CSV table of C-alpha atoms in Angstrom, one decimal:
chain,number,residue,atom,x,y,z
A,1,UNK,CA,6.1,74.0,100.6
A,2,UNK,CA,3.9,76.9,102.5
A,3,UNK,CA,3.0,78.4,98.8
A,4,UNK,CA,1.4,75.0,98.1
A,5,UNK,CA,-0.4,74.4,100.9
A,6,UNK,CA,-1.7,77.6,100.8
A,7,UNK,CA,-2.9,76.8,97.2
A,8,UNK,CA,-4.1,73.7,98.1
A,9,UNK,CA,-6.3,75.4,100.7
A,10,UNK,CA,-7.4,78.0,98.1
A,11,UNK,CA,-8.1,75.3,95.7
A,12,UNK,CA,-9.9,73.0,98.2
A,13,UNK,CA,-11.7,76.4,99.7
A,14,UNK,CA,-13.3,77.3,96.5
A,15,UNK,CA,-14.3,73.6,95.3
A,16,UNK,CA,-16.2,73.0,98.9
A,17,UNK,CA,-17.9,76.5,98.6
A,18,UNK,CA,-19.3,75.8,95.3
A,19,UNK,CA,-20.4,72.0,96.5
A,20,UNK,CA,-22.0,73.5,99.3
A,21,UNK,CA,-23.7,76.7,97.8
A,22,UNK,CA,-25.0,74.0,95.1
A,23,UNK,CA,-26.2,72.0,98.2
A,24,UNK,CA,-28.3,75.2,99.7
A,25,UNK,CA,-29.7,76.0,97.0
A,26,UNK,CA,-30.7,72.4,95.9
A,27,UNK,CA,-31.8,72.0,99.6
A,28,UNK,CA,-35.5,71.7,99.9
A,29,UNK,CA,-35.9,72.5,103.7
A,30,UNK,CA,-34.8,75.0,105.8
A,31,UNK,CA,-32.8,73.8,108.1
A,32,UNK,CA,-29.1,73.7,108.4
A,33,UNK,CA,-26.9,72.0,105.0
A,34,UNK,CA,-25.5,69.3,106.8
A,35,UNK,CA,-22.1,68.6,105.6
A,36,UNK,CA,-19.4,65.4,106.1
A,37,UNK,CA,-15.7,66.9,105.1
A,38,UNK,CA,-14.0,63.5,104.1
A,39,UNK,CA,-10.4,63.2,104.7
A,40,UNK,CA,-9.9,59.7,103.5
A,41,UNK,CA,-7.0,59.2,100.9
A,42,UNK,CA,-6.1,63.2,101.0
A,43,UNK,CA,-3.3,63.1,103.2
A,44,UNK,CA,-2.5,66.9,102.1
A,45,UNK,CA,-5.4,68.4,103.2
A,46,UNK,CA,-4.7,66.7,106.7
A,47,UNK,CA,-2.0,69.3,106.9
A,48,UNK,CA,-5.1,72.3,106.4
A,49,UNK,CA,-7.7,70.8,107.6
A,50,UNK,CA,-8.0,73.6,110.5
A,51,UNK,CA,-7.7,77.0,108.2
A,52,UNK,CA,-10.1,75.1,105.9
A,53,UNK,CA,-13.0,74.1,108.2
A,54,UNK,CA,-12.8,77.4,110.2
A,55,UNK,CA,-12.8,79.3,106.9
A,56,UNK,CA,-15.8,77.5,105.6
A,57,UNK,CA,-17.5,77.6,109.4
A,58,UNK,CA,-17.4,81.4,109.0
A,59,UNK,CA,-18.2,82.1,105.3
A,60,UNK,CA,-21.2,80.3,105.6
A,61,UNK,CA,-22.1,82.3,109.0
A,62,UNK,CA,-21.8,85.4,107.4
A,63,UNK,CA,-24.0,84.1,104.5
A,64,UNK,CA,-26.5,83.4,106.5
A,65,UNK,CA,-26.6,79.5,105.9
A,66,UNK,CA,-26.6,77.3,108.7
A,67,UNK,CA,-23.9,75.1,108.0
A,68,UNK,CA,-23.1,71.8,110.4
A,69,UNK,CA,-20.1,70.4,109.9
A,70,UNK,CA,-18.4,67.2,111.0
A,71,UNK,CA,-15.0,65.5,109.7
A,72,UNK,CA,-14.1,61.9,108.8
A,73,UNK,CA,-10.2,61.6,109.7
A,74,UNK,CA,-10.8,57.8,109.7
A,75,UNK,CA,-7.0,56.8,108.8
A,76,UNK,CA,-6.0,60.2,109.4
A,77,UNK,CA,-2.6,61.1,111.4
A,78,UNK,CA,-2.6,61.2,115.0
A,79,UNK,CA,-1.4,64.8,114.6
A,80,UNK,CA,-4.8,65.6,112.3
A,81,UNK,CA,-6.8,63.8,114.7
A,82,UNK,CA,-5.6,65.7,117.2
A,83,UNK,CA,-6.6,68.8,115.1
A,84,UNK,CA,-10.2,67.6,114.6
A,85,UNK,CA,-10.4,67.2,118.3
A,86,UNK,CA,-9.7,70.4,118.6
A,87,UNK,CA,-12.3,71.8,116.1
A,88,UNK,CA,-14.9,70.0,118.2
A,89,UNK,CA,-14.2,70.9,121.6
A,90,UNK,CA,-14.0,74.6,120.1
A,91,UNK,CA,-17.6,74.4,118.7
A,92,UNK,CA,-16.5,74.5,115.3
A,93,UNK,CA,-17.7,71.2,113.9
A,94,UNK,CA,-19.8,68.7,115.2
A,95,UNK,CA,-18.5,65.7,116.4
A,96,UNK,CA,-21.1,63.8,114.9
A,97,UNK,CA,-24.2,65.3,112.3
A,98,UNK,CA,-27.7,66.3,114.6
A,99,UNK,CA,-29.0,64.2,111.1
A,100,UNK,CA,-28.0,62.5,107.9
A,101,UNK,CA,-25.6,64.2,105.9
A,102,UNK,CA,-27.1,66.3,103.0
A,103,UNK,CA,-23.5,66.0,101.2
A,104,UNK,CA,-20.0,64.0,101.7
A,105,UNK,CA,-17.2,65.9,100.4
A,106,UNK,CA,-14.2,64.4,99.8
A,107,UNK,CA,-11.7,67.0,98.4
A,108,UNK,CA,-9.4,63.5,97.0
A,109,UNK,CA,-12.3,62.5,94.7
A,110,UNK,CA,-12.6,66.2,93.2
A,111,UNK,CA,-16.0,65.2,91.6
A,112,UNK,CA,-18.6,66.5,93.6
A,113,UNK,CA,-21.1,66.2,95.8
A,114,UNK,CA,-22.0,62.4,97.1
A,115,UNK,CA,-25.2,61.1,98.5
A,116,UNK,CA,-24.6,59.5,101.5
């Protein structure tokens, strides 16, 4: 069960990192890439929703990109609540966007990027 969760993750990873390098680039201003990680209907990424946000956090900081991110666990377990709790009080996600979201990713749709 760890190896596919961990491939899961991998999978996920990559497919957010080419949304969101798509979205920077497309991205006409230079301020942060404001970005809503959707958890709605994905009950398995619940289960990596830490590794995954951290991992995307720091990729993006060592990019250079500014990268806000906030999570909608609307319907989520109290356990992955918990989690996103968490992310926010350690300053890794915003509880809520500074401004509209450039880009809603939800990893259950596996279609791309979504205007809000």
């Amino acid at each position: 069960m760890a190896d596919v969760n961990k491939l899961l993750l991998l999978s996920v990873s990559y497919w957010c990192i080419l949304v969101i390098l798509e979205g920077a680039v497309l991205k006409p201003t230079s301020g942060p890439v404001r970005v809503i990680v959707s958890l709605t209907g994905c009950p398995d990424l619940q289960e990596v929703v830490e590794p995954l946000v951290r991992c995307l956090k720091l990729g993006w900081q060592l990019a250079g990109v500014d990268l806000e991110i906030a999570v909608d666990a609307r319907g989520c377990s109290h356990q992955c609540v918990a989690v996103v709790r968490k992310l926010v009080d350690d300053g890794v996600i915003a509880s809520h966007l500074s401004a509209e979201a450039d880009f809603v990713i939800n990893p259950s749709s596996c279609v791309g990027p979504t205007q809000p």
